Every structure is written in C-alpha cells, then in structure tokens.
mmCIF file of C-alpha atoms and ligand atoms in Angstrom:
data_model
loop_
_atom_site.group_PDB
_atom_site.id
_atom_site.type_symbol
_atom_site.label_atom_id
_atom_site.label_comp_id
_atom_site.label_asym_id
_atom_site.label_seq_id
_atom_site.Cartn_x
_atom_site.Cartn_y
_atom_site.Cartn_z
ATOM 1 C CA MET E 185 17.703 4.978 -18.169
ATOM 2 C CA SER E 186 20.506 7.344 -19.100
ATOM 3 C CA ALA E 187 22.336 6.741 -22.379
ATOM 4 C CA THR E 188 25.587 6.254 -20.451
ATOM 5 C CA ALA E 189 24.330 3.225 -18.495
ATOM 6 C CA THR E 190 26.562 0.212 -18.925
ATOM 7 C CA PRO E 191 24.961 -2.916 -20.377
ATOM 8 C CA ARG E 192 25.260 -4.538 -16.948
ATOM 9 C CA ALA E 193 23.519 -1.615 -15.194
ATOM 10 C CA GLU E 194 20.785 -1.767 -17.804
ATOM 11 C CA GLN E 195 20.395 -5.517 -17.300
ATOM 12 C CA ASP E 196 20.317 -5.065 -13.509
ATOM 13 C CA ARG E 197 17.568 -2.527 -13.911
ATOM 14 C CA ARG E 198 15.522 -4.796 -16.177
ATOM 15 C CA PHE E 199 15.686 -7.758 -13.806
ATOM 16 C CA MET E 200 14.864 -5.518 -10.846
ATOM 17 C CA GLN E 201 11.845 -4.164 -12.744
ATOM 18 C CA LEU E 202 10.684 -7.748 -13.110
ATOM 19 C CA ALA E 203 11.159 -8.346 -9.365
ATOM 20 C CA LEU E 204 9.161 -5.174 -8.622
ATOM 21 C CA HIS E 205 6.456 -6.337 -10.991
ATOM 22 C CA VAL E 206 5.989 -9.740 -9.369
ATOM 23 C CA ALA E 207 5.870 -8.093 -5.934
ATOM 24 C CA LYS E 208 3.186 -5.589 -6.955
ATOM 25 C CA ARG E 209 0.714 -8.337 -7.689
ATOM 26 C CA ILE E 210 0.583 -9.433 -4.061
ATOM 27 C CA LEU E 211 0.209 -6.022 -2.456
ATOM 28 C CA GLY E 212 -2.532 -6.264 0.145
ATOM 29 C CA GLN E 213 -1.939 -9.944 0.905
ATOM 30 C CA THR E 214 1.307 -10.069 2.868
ATOM 31 C CA ALA E 215 0.701 -7.846 5.919
ATOM 32 C CA PRO E 216 2.291 -7.364 8.341
ATOM 33 C CA ASN E 217 5.163 -8.224 6.008
ATOM 34 C CA PRO E 218 6.052 -6.175 2.949
ATOM 35 C CA ALA E 219 5.333 -7.528 -0.530
ATOM 36 C CA VAL E 220 8.803 -8.413 -1.825
ATOM 37 C CA GLY E 221 9.815 -9.751 -5.234
ATOM 38 C CA ALA E 222 12.909 -11.805 -6.109
ATOM 39 C CA VAL E 223 14.293 -12.930 -9.459
ATOM 40 C CA ILE E 224 17.139 -15.403 -9.948
ATOM 41 C CA ALA E 225 18.865 -14.926 -13.292
ATOM 42 C CA ASP E 226 21.900 -15.976 -15.278
ATOM 43 C CA GLU E 227 23.690 -12.728 -16.099
ATOM 44 C CA THR E 228 25.699 -14.287 -18.921
ATOM 45 C CA THR E 229 22.800 -15.686 -20.904
ATOM 46 C CA GLY E 230 20.163 -13.232 -19.665
ATOM 47 C CA GLU E 231 17.920 -16.158 -18.722
ATOM 48 C CA VAL E 232 15.416 -15.833 -15.870
ATOM 49 C CA ILE E 233 15.815 -18.977 -13.786
ATOM 50 C CA ALA E 234 13.116 -18.336 -11.161
ATOM 51 C CA ARG E 235 10.783 -15.712 -9.804
ATOM 52 C CA GLY E 236 9.548 -15.542 -6.222
ATOM 53 C CA TRP E 237 7.379 -13.327 -4.085
ATOM 54 C CA THR E 238 6.334 -13.030 -0.468
ATOM 55 C CA GLN E 239 3.539 -15.512 0.115
ATOM 56 C CA VAL E 240 0.089 -14.793 1.567
ATOM 57 C CA SER E 241 0.296 -13.536 5.184
ATOM 58 C CA GLY E 242 4.010 -12.850 4.740
ATOM 59 C CA ARG E 243 5.660 -16.272 4.680
ATOM 60 C CA PRO E 244 7.606 -17.862 3.098
ATOM 61 C CA HIS E 245 9.633 -14.828 2.089
ATOM 62 C CA ALA E 246 10.247 -13.922 -1.558
ATOM 63 C CA GLU E 247 13.849 -15.178 -1.621
ATOM 64 C CA ALA E 248 12.896 -18.538 -0.125
ATOM 65 C CA HIS E 249 10.130 -18.879 -2.691
ATOM 66 C CA ALA E 250 12.478 -17.993 -5.577
ATOM 67 C CA LEU E 251 15.127 -20.436 -4.319
ATOM 68 C CA ALA E 252 12.527 -23.189 -4.094
ATOM 69 C CA MET E 253 11.405 -22.426 -7.645
ATOM 70 C CA ALA E 254 15.044 -22.465 -8.845
ATOM 71 C CA ASP E 255 15.391 -25.935 -7.354
ATOM 72 C CA GLY E 256 19.195 -25.888 -7.149
ATOM 73 C CA ARG E 257 19.766 -23.996 -10.404
ATOM 74 C CA GLY E 258 20.689 -20.779 -8.583
ATOM 75 C CA HIS E 259 24.249 -21.911 -7.863
ATOM 76 C CA GLY E 260 26.740 -19.319 -9.125
ATOM 77 C CA LYS E 261 23.915 -17.084 -10.345
ATOM 78 C CA THR E 262 22.485 -13.680 -9.370
ATOM 79 C CA MET E 263 19.444 -12.754 -7.305
ATOM 80 C CA TYR E 264 17.598 -9.453 -7.763
ATOM 81 C CA VAL E 265 15.478 -8.635 -4.735
ATOM 82 C CA THR E 266 13.323 -5.588 -3.998
ATOM 83 C CA LEU E 267 14.178 -5.497 -0.258
ATOM 84 C CA GLU E 268 17.293 -6.461 1.688
ATOM 85 C CA PRO E 269 17.161 -10.182 2.557
ATOM 86 C CA CYS E 270 16.409 -10.856 6.203
ATOM 87 C CA SER E 271 19.162 -12.063 8.486
ATOM 88 C CA TYR E 272 17.515 -12.889 11.765
ATOM 89 C CA HIS E 273 15.801 -15.973 13.034
ATOM 90 C CA GLY E 274 12.321 -14.419 13.242
ATOM 91 C CA ARG E 275 8.960 -16.018 12.615
ATOM 92 C CA THR E 276 10.349 -17.753 9.540
ATOM 93 C CA TYR E 277 12.882 -19.625 11.637
ATOM 94 C CA SER E 278 10.913 -20.424 14.755
ATOM 95 C CA ARG E 279 7.537 -21.390 13.356
ATOM 96 C CA VAL E 280 8.052 -22.789 9.904
ATOM 97 C CA GLY E 281 10.184 -25.865 10.377
ATOM 98 C CA LYS E 282 13.534 -24.225 11.141
ATOM 99 C CA LYS E 283 13.809 -22.369 7.851
ATOM 100 C CA LEU E 284 16.928 -20.263 7.425
ATOM 101 C CA PRO E 285 16.791 -16.483 7.287
ATOM 102 C CA CYS E 286 16.905 -15.411 3.610
ATOM 103 C CA ALA E 287 20.535 -14.191 3.668
ATOM 104 C CA GLU E 288 21.671 -17.591 4.939
ATOM 105 C CA ALA E 289 19.412 -19.453 2.507
ATOM 106 C CA ILE E 290 21.053 -17.474 -0.320
ATOM 107 C CA LEU E 291 24.499 -18.521 0.947
ATOM 108 C CA ALA E 292 23.404 -22.132 1.234
ATOM 109 C CA ALA E 293 22.169 -22.070 -2.375
ATOM 110 C CA GLY E 294 25.552 -20.771 -3.572
ATOM 111 C CA LEU E 295 24.451 -17.578 -5.312
ATOM 112 C CA ARG E 296 27.371 -15.474 -6.479
ATOM 113 C CA ARG E 297 25.840 -11.999 -6.565
ATOM 114 C CA VAL E 298 22.805 -10.293 -4.987
ATOM 115 C CA VAL E 299 21.353 -7.029 -6.261
ATOM 116 C CA VAL E 300 19.219 -5.315 -3.608
ATOM 117 C CA ALA E 301 16.900 -2.396 -4.402
ATOM 118 C CA THR E 302 16.718 -0.964 -0.894
ATOM 119 C CA GLU E 303 17.696 -1.673 2.701
ATOM 120 C CA ASP E 304 15.183 -3.088 5.195
ATOM 121 C CA PRO E 305 14.552 -0.526 7.978
ATOM 122 C CA ASN E 306 13.384 -3.286 10.346
ATOM 123 C CA PRO E 307 15.817 -2.739 13.264
ATOM 124 C CA GLU E 308 16.341 -6.507 13.465
ATOM 125 C CA ILE E 309 17.782 -6.429 9.943
ATOM 126 C CA ALA E 310 18.837 -2.855 8.955
ATOM 127 C CA GLY E 311 21.949 -3.646 6.945
ATOM 128 C CA ASN E 312 22.712 -6.937 8.628
ATOM 129 C CA GLY E 313 21.313 -9.019 5.759
ATOM 130 C CA ILE E 314 23.727 -7.263 3.407
ATOM 131 C CA ALA E 315 26.594 -7.667 5.900
ATOM 132 C CA VAL E 316 25.941 -11.429 6.214
ATOM 133 C CA LEU E 317 26.095 -11.833 2.424
ATOM 134 C CA ARG E 318 29.193 -9.691 1.968
ATOM 135 C CA GLY E 319 30.881 -11.343 4.935
ATOM 136 C CA ALA E 320 30.579 -14.670 3.129
ATOM 137 C CA GLY E 321 32.060 -13.254 -0.074
ATOM 138 C CA VAL E 322 28.862 -12.698 -2.068
ATOM 139 C CA ALA E 323 28.974 -9.579 -4.268
ATOM 140 C CA VAL E 324 26.156 -7.228 -3.200
ATOM 141 C CA ASP E 325 25.017 -4.143 -5.069
ATOM 142 C CA ILE E 326 22.429 -1.865 -3.493
ATOM 143 C CA GLY E 327 20.179 0.859 -4.869
ATOM 144 C CA VAL E 328 18.975 -0.418 -8.259
ATOM 145 C CA CYS E 329 15.445 1.069 -8.686
ATOM 146 C CA ARG E 330 15.632 2.213 -5.071
ATOM 147 C CA ASP E 331 12.904 4.893 -5.228
ATOM 148 C CA GLU E 332 10.382 2.586 -6.819
ATOM 149 C CA ALA E 333 11.207 -0.170 -4.332
ATOM 150 C CA ARG E 334 10.779 2.244 -1.433
ATOM 151 C CA TRP E 335 7.345 3.274 -2.692
ATOM 152 C CA LEU E 336 6.465 -0.394 -3.106
ATOM 153 C CA ALA E 337 7.552 -1.139 0.472
ATOM 154 C CA ALA E 338 6.188 2.190 1.737
ATOM 155 C CA GLY E 339 3.757 0.505 4.133
ATOM 156 C CA HIS E 340 6.516 -1.513 5.782
ATOM 157 C CA ILE E 341 8.984 1.384 5.844
ATOM 158 C CA LEU E 342 6.467 3.798 7.395
ATOM 159 C CA ARG E 343 5.261 1.199 9.883
ATOM 160 C CA MET E 344 8.863 0.611 10.979
ATOM 161 C CA THR E 345 9.951 4.265 11.021
ATOM 162 C CA ALA E 346 6.788 6.306 11.713
ATOM 163 C CA HIS E 347 4.479 3.785 13.430
ATOM 164 C CA ARG E 348 1.838 4.224 10.784
ATOM 165 C CA PRO E 349 0.729 2.563 7.536
ATOM 166 C CA PHE E 350 1.140 3.985 4.032
ATOM 167 C CA VAL E 351 -1.890 6.182 3.263
ATOM 168 C CA GLN E 352 -3.370 6.375 -0.202
ATOM 169 C CA LEU E 353 -6.285 8.781 -0.742
ATOM 170 C CA LYS E 354 -8.744 7.949 -3.489
ATOM 171 C CA ILE E 355 -10.994 10.722 -4.751
ATOM 172 C CA ALA E 356 -13.542 10.586 -7.573
ATOM 173 C CA VAL E 357 -14.282 13.956 -9.142
ATOM 174 C CA SER E 358 -16.397 15.362 -11.939
ATOM 175 C CA GLY E 359 -15.076 16.981 -15.123
ATOM 176 C CA ASP E 360 -14.928 20.282 -13.243
ATOM 177 C CA GLY E 361 -12.946 18.707 -10.385
ATOM 178 C CA LEU E 362 -15.769 18.528 -7.849
ATOM 179 C CA ILE E 363 -17.310 15.846 -5.641
ATOM 180 C CA ALA E 364 -20.893 14.815 -6.181
ATOM 181 C CA PRO E 365 -23.151 15.224 -3.148
ATOM 182 C CA GLY E 366 -24.461 11.809 -2.035
ATOM 183 C CA GLU E 367 -28.138 10.983 -1.625
ATOM 184 C CA GLY E 368 -28.188 7.618 0.141
ATOM 185 C CA ALA E 369 -26.408 5.770 -2.653
ATOM 186 C CA PRO E 370 -23.091 6.370 -4.384
ATOM 187 C CA VAL E 371 -23.261 8.947 -7.163
ATOM 188 C CA TRP E 372 -20.995 7.877 -10.031
ATOM 189 C CA VAL E 373 -19.019 10.673 -11.588
ATOM 190 C CA THR E 374 -16.674 8.252 -13.307
ATOM 191 C CA GLY E 375 -17.294 5.281 -15.599
ATOM 192 C CA PRO E 376 -16.951 1.548 -14.928
ATOM 193 C CA ASP E 377 -13.223 1.288 -15.685
ATOM 194 C CA VAL E 378 -12.199 3.851 -13.074
ATOM 195 C CA ARG E 379 -14.540 2.131 -10.628
ATOM 196 C CA ALA E 380 -12.929 -1.235 -11.417
ATOM 197 C CA TYR E 381 -9.509 0.349 -10.863
ATOM 198 C CA ALA E 382 -10.727 1.585 -7.479
ATOM 199 C CA HIS E 383 -11.632 -1.995 -6.590
ATOM 200 C CA ILE E 384 -8.070 -3.079 -7.464
ATOM 201 C CA LEU E 385 -6.821 -0.383 -5.075
ATOM 202 C CA ARG E 386 -9.016 -1.964 -2.383
ATOM 203 C CA ALA E 387 -7.499 -5.382 -3.113
ATOM 204 C CA HIS E 388 -3.993 -3.883 -2.785
ATOM 205 C CA ALA E 389 -4.733 -2.360 0.626
ATOM 206 C CA ASP E 390 -4.733 -3.932 4.098
ATOM 207 C CA ALA E 391 -7.576 -1.643 5.209
ATOM 208 C CA VAL E 392 -10.028 0.663 3.486
ATOM 209 C CA MET E 393 -11.148 3.743 5.393
ATOM 210 C CA VAL E 394 -14.073 6.156 5.129
ATOM 211 C CA GLY E 395 -15.538 8.935 7.218
ATOM 212 C CA ARG E 396 -18.983 9.087 8.773
ATOM 213 C CA ARG E 397 -20.393 11.364 6.103
ATOM 214 C CA THR E 398 -19.476 9.072 3.223
ATOM 215 C CA VAL E 399 -21.209 6.212 5.036
ATOM 216 C CA GLU E 400 -24.301 8.347 5.663
ATOM 217 C CA ASP E 401 -24.397 9.616 2.082
ATOM 218 C CA ASP E 402 -23.655 6.391 0.231
ATOM 219 C CA ASP E 403 -24.270 3.460 2.617
ATOM 220 C CA PRO E 404 -21.361 1.753 0.809
ATOM 221 C CA ASP E 405 -20.271 -1.853 0.963
ATOM 222 C CA LEU E 406 -16.548 -1.047 0.522
ATOM 223 C CA THR E 407 -15.700 -4.557 -0.567
ATOM 224 C CA CYS E 408 -13.702 -5.609 -3.601
ATOM 225 C CA ARG E 409 -16.228 -7.001 -6.053
ATOM 226 C CA LEU E 410 -14.049 -7.679 -9.087
ATOM 227 C CA PRO E 411 -14.467 -11.172 -10.524
ATOM 228 C CA GLY E 412 -11.759 -13.379 -9.032
ATOM 229 C CA LEU E 413 -10.771 -10.825 -6.417
ATOM 230 C CA ALA E 414 -13.866 -11.001 -4.225
ATOM 231 C CA ASN E 415 -11.905 -12.679 -1.435
ATOM 232 C CA ARG E 416 -9.394 -9.823 -1.416
ATOM 233 C CA SER E 417 -11.595 -7.320 0.455
ATOM 234 C CA PRO E 418 -9.557 -5.666 3.215
ATOM 235 C CA ARG E 419 -10.993 -4.842 6.618
ATOM 236 C CA ARG E 420 -13.197 -1.749 6.635
ATOM 237 C CA VAL E 421 -12.442 1.174 8.918
ATOM 238 C CA ILE E 422 -14.890 3.986 9.681
ATOM 239 C CA LEU E 423 -14.056 7.281 11.366
ATOM 240 C CA ASP E 424 -17.087 8.444 13.351
ATOM 241 C CA SER E 425 -15.830 10.497 16.298
ATOM 242 C CA SER E 426 -19.054 10.398 18.338
ATOM 243 C CA PHE E 427 -20.389 7.011 17.124
ATOM 244 C CA ARG E 428 -23.410 8.527 15.444
ATOM 245 C CA LEU E 429 -23.837 5.952 12.676
ATOM 246 C CA PRO E 430 -26.877 3.675 13.058
ATOM 247 C CA PRO E 431 -26.282 -0.106 13.341
ATOM 248 C CA THR E 432 -28.588 -0.761 10.363
ATOM 249 C CA LEU E 433 -26.039 0.323 7.723
ATOM 250 C CA LYS E 434 -24.861 -2.150 5.085
ATOM 251 C CA MET E 435 -21.302 -2.364 6.370
ATOM 252 C CA PHE E 436 -22.387 -3.369 9.866
ATOM 253 C CA GLN E 437 -24.835 -5.903 8.501
ATOM 254 C CA THR E 438 -22.127 -7.584 6.426
ATOM 255 C CA VAL E 439 -19.492 -7.717 9.184
ATOM 256 C CA HIS E 440 -19.523 -11.521 9.132
ATOM 257 C CA ARG E 441 -18.055 -11.353 5.600
ATOM 258 C CA VAL E 442 -15.508 -8.537 6.009
ATOM 259 C CA PRO E 443 -14.463 -7.078 9.386
ATOM 260 C CA VAL E 444 -15.409 -3.535 10.415
ATOM 261 C CA ILE E 445 -13.521 -1.324 12.865
ATOM 262 C CA LEU E 446 -15.127 1.906 14.001
ATOM 263 C CA PHE E 447 -12.993 4.673 15.506
ATOM 264 C CA GLY E 448 -14.449 7.344 17.831
ATOM 265 C CA THR E 449 -13.003 9.772 20.324
ATOM 266 C CA GLU E 450 -12.644 8.932 24.004
ATOM 267 C CA GLY E 451 -15.714 9.737 26.071
ATOM 268 C CA HIS E 452 -18.208 8.641 23.429
ATOM 269 C CA LYS E 453 -20.167 5.460 23.915
ATOM 270 C CA PRO E 454 -21.044 3.400 20.840
ATOM 271 C CA PRO E 455 -24.592 2.076 20.312
ATOM 272 C CA LYS E 456 -25.139 -1.668 20.121
ATOM 273 C CA TYR E 457 -23.688 -2.759 16.794
ATOM 274 C CA PRO E 458 -24.063 -6.258 15.315
ATOM 275 C CA THR E 459 -21.660 -8.821 16.824
ATOM 276 C CA GLY E 460 -18.271 -8.595 15.211
ATOM 277 C CA VAL E 461 -18.193 -4.810 14.718
ATOM 278 C CA GLU E 462 -15.156 -3.618 16.633
ATOM 279 C CA THR E 463 -15.171 -0.161 18.219
ATOM 280 C CA ARG E 464 -12.045 1.667 19.341
ATOM 281 C CA THR E 465 -11.534 5.060 20.897
ATOM 282 C CA VAL E 466 -8.555 7.364 20.617
ATOM 283 C CA ALA E 467 -7.821 10.648 22.387
ATOM 284 C CA PRO E 468 -9.068 13.694 20.466
ATOM 285 C CA ALA E 469 -6.544 15.872 18.626
ATOM 286 C CA ALA E 470 -5.991 19.478 19.788
ATOM 287 C CA ASP E 471 -8.886 20.662 17.591
ATOM 288 C CA GLY E 472 -11.261 18.111 19.176
ATOM 289 C CA ARG E 473 -11.451 15.967 16.040
ATOM 290 C CA LEU E 474 -10.248 12.376 15.762
ATOM 291 C CA ASP E 475 -6.490 12.182 16.067
ATOM 292 C CA LEU E 476 -5.575 10.619 12.727
ATOM 293 C CA GLN E 477 -2.050 9.782 13.804
ATOM 294 C CA ALA E 478 -3.490 7.825 16.760
ATOM 295 C CA VAL E 479 -5.937 6.005 14.466
ATOM 296 C CA LEU E 480 -3.131 5.067 12.095
ATOM 297 C CA LYS E 481 -0.907 3.916 14.941
ATOM 298 C CA SER E 482 -3.691 1.684 16.245
ATOM 299 C CA LEU E 483 -3.995 0.100 12.783
ATOM 300 C CA ALA E 484 -0.216 -0.261 12.441
ATOM 301 C CA ASP E 485 -0.196 -2.055 15.801
ATOM 302 C CA ASP E 486 -2.546 -4.597 14.182
ATOM 303 C CA GLY E 487 -0.063 -5.119 11.353
ATOM 304 C CA VAL E 488 -1.847 -2.917 8.795
ATOM 305 C CA THR E 489 0.725 -1.543 6.335
ATOM 306 C CA ARG E 490 -1.434 0.027 3.613
ATOM 307 C CA VAL E 491 -4.635 2.046 4.055
ATOM 308 C CA LEU E 492 -6.829 3.174 1.179
ATOM 309 C CA VAL E 493 -8.835 6.209 2.281
ATOM 310 C CA GLU E 494 -11.922 6.678 0.128
ATOM 311 C CA ALA E 495 -12.065 10.243 1.140
ATOM 312 C CA GLY E 496 -14.886 12.737 1.258
ATOM 313 C CA PRO E 497 -13.773 16.383 1.500
ATOM 314 C CA THR E 498 -13.446 16.552 5.311
ATOM 315 C CA ILE E 499 -11.272 13.477 5.644
ATOM 316 C CA ALA E 500 -9.223 14.289 2.540
ATOM 317 C CA ALA E 501 -8.469 17.764 3.887
ATOM 318 C CA ALA E 502 -7.649 16.399 7.348
ATOM 319 C CA PHE E 503 -5.137 13.843 6.026
ATOM 320 C CA VAL E 504 -3.424 16.359 3.768
ATOM 321 C CA GLU E 505 -3.333 19.013 6.496
ATOM 322 C CA ALA E 506 -1.778 16.562 8.960
ATOM 323 C CA ASP E 507 0.720 15.534 6.239
ATOM 324 C CA LEU E 508 -0.396 11.935 6.609
ATOM 325 C CA ALA E 509 -1.329 11.339 2.962
ATOM 326 C CA ASP E 510 1.413 9.692 0.893
ATOM 327 C CA GLU E 511 -0.346 9.170 -2.422
ATOM 328 C CA VAL E 512 -3.499 10.680 -3.941
ATOM 329 C CA VAL E 513 -5.351 8.863 -6.723
ATOM 330 C CA ILE E 514 -7.835 10.987 -8.648
ATOM 331 C CA GLY E 515 -10.435 9.460 -10.957
ATOM 332 C CA ARG E 516 -11.968 12.233 -13.027
ATOM 333 C CA GLY E 517 -15.159 11.873 -15.060
ATOM 334 C CA THR E 518 -16.528 14.209 -17.700
ATOM 335 C CA GLU E 519 -19.819 15.372 -16.198
ATOM 336 C CA ILE E 520 -19.933 19.029 -15.120
ATOM 337 C CA LEU E 521 -21.448 19.428 -11.651
ATOM 338 C CA GLY E 522 -21.270 23.213 -11.343
ATOM 339 C CA PRO E 523 -22.721 24.712 -8.166
ATOM 340 C CA SER E 524 -24.045 21.372 -6.867
ATOM 341 C CA GLY E 525 -20.484 20.001 -6.513
ATOM 342 C CA ARG E 526 -18.259 20.223 -3.438
ATOM 343 C CA LYS E 527 -14.554 20.991 -3.364
ATOM 344 C CA PRO E 528 -12.538 17.778 -2.786
ATOM 345 C CA PHE E 529 -10.521 19.317 0.095
ATOM 346 C CA VAL E 530 -13.317 21.475 1.675
ATOM 347 C CA ASP E 531 -11.724 24.910 1.060
ATOM 348 C CA HIS E 532 -9.499 23.766 -1.768
ATOM 349 C CA GLY E 533 -9.979 22.137 -5.123
ATOM 350 C CA LEU E 534 -7.507 19.924 -6.950
ATOM 351 C CA GLU E 535 -5.149 22.913 -7.352
ATOM 352 C CA LEU E 536 -3.919 21.943 -3.884
ATOM 353 C CA LEU E 537 -1.966 19.167 -5.591
ATOM 354 C CA ASP E 538 -0.190 21.615 -7.930
ATOM 355 C CA ASP E 539 2.177 22.636 -5.129
ATOM 356 C CA LYS E 540 5.361 21.032 -6.479
ATOM 357 C CA SER E 541 7.158 21.302 -3.153
ATOM 358 C CA ARG E 542 4.590 18.883 -1.715
ATOM 359 C CA TRP E 543 3.207 16.841 -4.608
ATOM 360 C CA HIS E 544 4.445 15.405 -7.873
ATOM 361 C CA CYS E 545 2.367 13.695 -10.496
ATOM 362 C CA ILE E 546 3.494 10.172 -11.433
ATOM 363 C CA THR E 547 0.602 9.135 -13.667
ATOM 364 C CA ASP E 548 -1.834 11.147 -15.752
ATOM 365 C CA ARG E 549 -3.640 9.106 -18.352
ATOM 366 C CA LYS E 550 -6.937 8.392 -19.987
ATOM 367 C CA LEU E 551 -8.941 5.445 -18.724
ATOM 368 C CA SER E 552 -11.817 4.819 -21.111
ATOM 369 C CA GLY E 553 -13.636 8.158 -21.237
ATOM 370 C CA ASP E 554 -12.241 9.258 -17.851
ATOM 371 C CA ARG E 555 -8.851 10.376 -16.483
ATOM 372 C CA LEU E 556 -6.676 8.762 -13.884
ATOM 373 C CA THR E 557 -4.093 10.922 -12.130
ATOM 374 C CA VAL E 558 -1.783 9.859 -9.314
ATOM 375 C CA TYR E 559 0.227 12.200 -7.099
ATOM 376 C CA ARG E 560 2.895 11.281 -4.595
ATOM 377 C CA ARG E 561 4.099 13.291 -1.625
ATOM 378 C CA THR E 562 7.362 14.921 -2.686
ATOM 379 C CA ASN E 563 10.419 13.871 -0.673
ATOM 380 C CA ARG E 564 8.579 11.119 1.177
ATOM 381 C CA PHE E 565 10.700 8.443 -0.490
ATOM 382 C CA GLY E 566 11.824 9.471 -3.943
ATOM 383 C CA SER E 567 10.456 10.813 -7.171
ATOM 384 C CA THR E 568 10.926 8.082 -9.754
ATOM 385 C CA PRO E 569 7.763 7.614 -11.819
ATOM 386 C CA SER E 570 6.059 4.224 -11.890
ATOM 387 C CA PRO E 571 7.336 1.880 -14.596
HETATM 388 C C1 LIG D 608 12.625 -10.870 3.329
HETATM 389 N N1 LIG D 608 11.832 -11.285 2.303
HETATM 390 O O1 LIG D 608 9.852 -11.502 1.307
HETATM 391 C C2 LIG D 608 9.955 -10.250 3.286
HETATM 392 C C3 LIG D 608 10.801 -9.762 4.308
HETATM 393 O O2 LIG D 608 8.260 -12.420 10.807
HETATM 394 P P1 LIG D 608 9.119 -12.896 9.681
HETATM 395 O O3 LIG D 608 10.139 -13.915 10.069
HETATM 396 O O4 LIG D 608 8.308 -13.311 8.479
HETATM 397 O O5 LIG D 608 10.017 -11.633 9.231
HETATM 398 C C4 LIG D 608 9.384 -10.444 8.983
HETATM 399 C C5 LIG D 608 10.343 -9.355 8.566
HETATM 400 O O6 LIG D 608 11.060 -9.740 7.397
HETATM 401 C C6 LIG D 608 9.565 -8.104 8.160
HETATM 402 O O7 LIG D 608 9.308 -7.271 9.249
HETATM 403 C C7 LIG D 608 10.492 -7.478 7.168
HETATM 404 O O8 LIG D 608 11.526 -6.759 7.823
HETATM 405 C C8 LIG D 608 11.107 -8.677 6.478
HETATM 406 N N2 LIG D 608 10.301 -9.006 5.310
HETATM 407 N N3 LIG D 608 12.115 -10.073 4.276
HETATM 408 O O9 LIG D 608 13.807 -11.218 3.401
HETATM 409 C C9 LIG D 608 10.525 -11.040 2.238
HETATM 410 N N4 LIG D 608 8.610 -9.996 3.268
HETATM 411 ZN ZN1 LIG D 609 13.551 -13.256 4.558
#
C-alpha cells in the first residue's frame, strides 16, 4: 500500500484481503458459481462482525452467508465483498425458498456501506447489483483489491466473457529446468511438499486435464490424496485425439470414484471403456490437432470454471501457443537431468516465461528443498502480486 493511503483506504484494503482469503479456501467447490468472500465489519471499532463465503455448489451466496452469520448485527455497518452482489432472481430466488438476491438482502439487513472489489460480468448482473444498492442510498465503493479479486474470479469472468474456464498449467521440472521422461510410473523431480502443493491445486480446480502421453508414461490417478481433502478430487479430463489409450489404465478403472471425460477429434471412434467414462469429440483445429478452444468451451458448458492442466511438453506448448494459458505453476527440484530431460514446451525451455510482455512472475519461493514459481499472463486481468 502506498504511504499516502488514508487510514480508511488502508482499512478497506485489510478487510477486503480478509474477504479474498475466506473465498480462496473454497476454490474448486462452488462451480458453476465463482468463489466469493464477504466480510461484515464495524468501521469505527475495526471489529469483524461476520465472514461469509459462497457455499458448496454455489449457493447460498457469500453475502447471504455473511448476513446469516451476522444475525442482525450488520445494521448500519459495512460489507466488503470480492464480487458485485447479485441483483436478479436467479437460482437463489426460484429454488431456495424465495431467497432475495444479495443486493436486496443487503438492503433488508440495513447495511450502510458496501465495498466491492470488482463488478460481476454476468450479463444478468453487470453493474445492476451496484445500481440497486446505490439507488436505495447505500454508499458503494468499487475497485478495492480489484486485480486480485479478478484473478480469484478468473474462472467465472472468463466463462462469462470468453466461453472458457480459467487455465492453470502445472509443470514439474528438474534443477536444470527439464521434464523427466516417464517410464510407466511418475518420475518425481520434486520433493513431497511440492507434490502436496500440486494436490492442493487439484482440490482448487473444477477439472484436472492431461494429455495422452502423460497417461501412457505415468498411468496416473490424478486424484487429490491429501488427508482431509480426498473428497475434493475434480473430474479428470484426458486429451487423446484418436482415442488410442487402452481401457485398462488406472483412471478408467477408477471412474466410479472420480469421473473421467475423454476428448478426441471428430471421426475417431473410441474403444469400449468401462461404464461411466464419457467420450466427447470436437472438430480438429486447422493443424489437425485437438481444438483446445473447443475442448474448453465444452467444459465451460458443463459449468467448469477452473482447469488445472498437468502438462507434458506437447500440451503445455499447445496451450501457450494458443494463448489459452492464464497461469503457469512451476515446481522445480534440484536433480540435474542433462541430456535425458525434455524441454517443458517442446522447442522451448522455461525461458519462454521470461517474456515480460506476456508473463509476469507473482511468486518465486523455496518450498522445502525445491522452488515454487508462479507466472501469470500479463494483461489478462491485472498485475497485482498475490497477498
Ligand atoms: C453473489 N455472491 O457468492 C456468488 C455470486 O444461479 P445463482 O442464483 O446462484 O446465481 C449465479 C450467479 O451469481 C453467478 O453466475 C454469478 O454471476 C453470481 N455469483 N453472486 O452475489 C456469490 N457466487
Ligand atoms: Zn448473490
């Protein structure tokens, strides 16, 4: 925060950081809705009265949850919310016992001021939630921690504006920045803490995606196996343009536990997979490969807002080339692979991410003996580093 920030601006920012924090914990659980956080506070005393967040599967909304937690103590107070409150009688109204849209619920609770991090691009809302509040005389300030809130709601924003989910690439590299060649089981180039972090990324996604070669090399499970988070495994998506993968692989055999969707190109017929494995075809792109935009649109149509791509070199290069990667998470070990390693983007190594016009680094830190580095696509939303 700049030294010239007023005490009120500083306080707004602190409460909004708290709202962002509570929302982050439920990433991966609210689709097709965004994970939103709301804090009700007393600006005079600095007391936090209630915290709320979007509930599992997207309802109740964060504001409704915070108001319920405040239990009448929000009157005359301020709400900090990471996304514009909704204003239309959508699912919330029609299915869940005539609940009010959030903007109206805020009015009914008598809040005096609402601080909103960013507008909701949902065309049914798009400024109307703010207009409803202001129209009733509530003071509304917009834009506190906007960049961070936009990255947090990236899946929702992109689904609304670009008909695709947010795409996060995860790549594990050796000390010399290379990928280990697989031999039927995953080859670990990073230690247990980076691997545990990768499982958290799975829990925070609505779908986890891999290409055919990763499945052939590693026969992975792709589930979240962290203690306490085992039920947070997102659906598994495999790109296999000509349906060459055999039905005996681990992922197909465990489809009863976590769903599997297999994407191929039109004209290819899948073999008989175990019941429950879903196959979909999309038209090929101009180069004959799977059209990634079409794959992402198909997932967005299902309500998927966040995809974690556990990318081998071919897929990583394809997403970056098509400008469909929003964030790249690199876990880097210490082992030197030398000539046996492969470049993480086929023809390019990690230097690809040094292009400042396209990528900026938001995190670069040690994690046990390894390194964790996160890049975001420049100009996609904003450039504020993570708190
Ligand atoms: C909020 N607070 O916590 C969330 C919001 O289908 P519905 O009725 O649940 O409404 C879904 C829309 O509401 C969703 O597309 C998005 O625009 C907004 N999400 N709004 O006020 C929340 N998750
Ligand atoms: Zn709402």
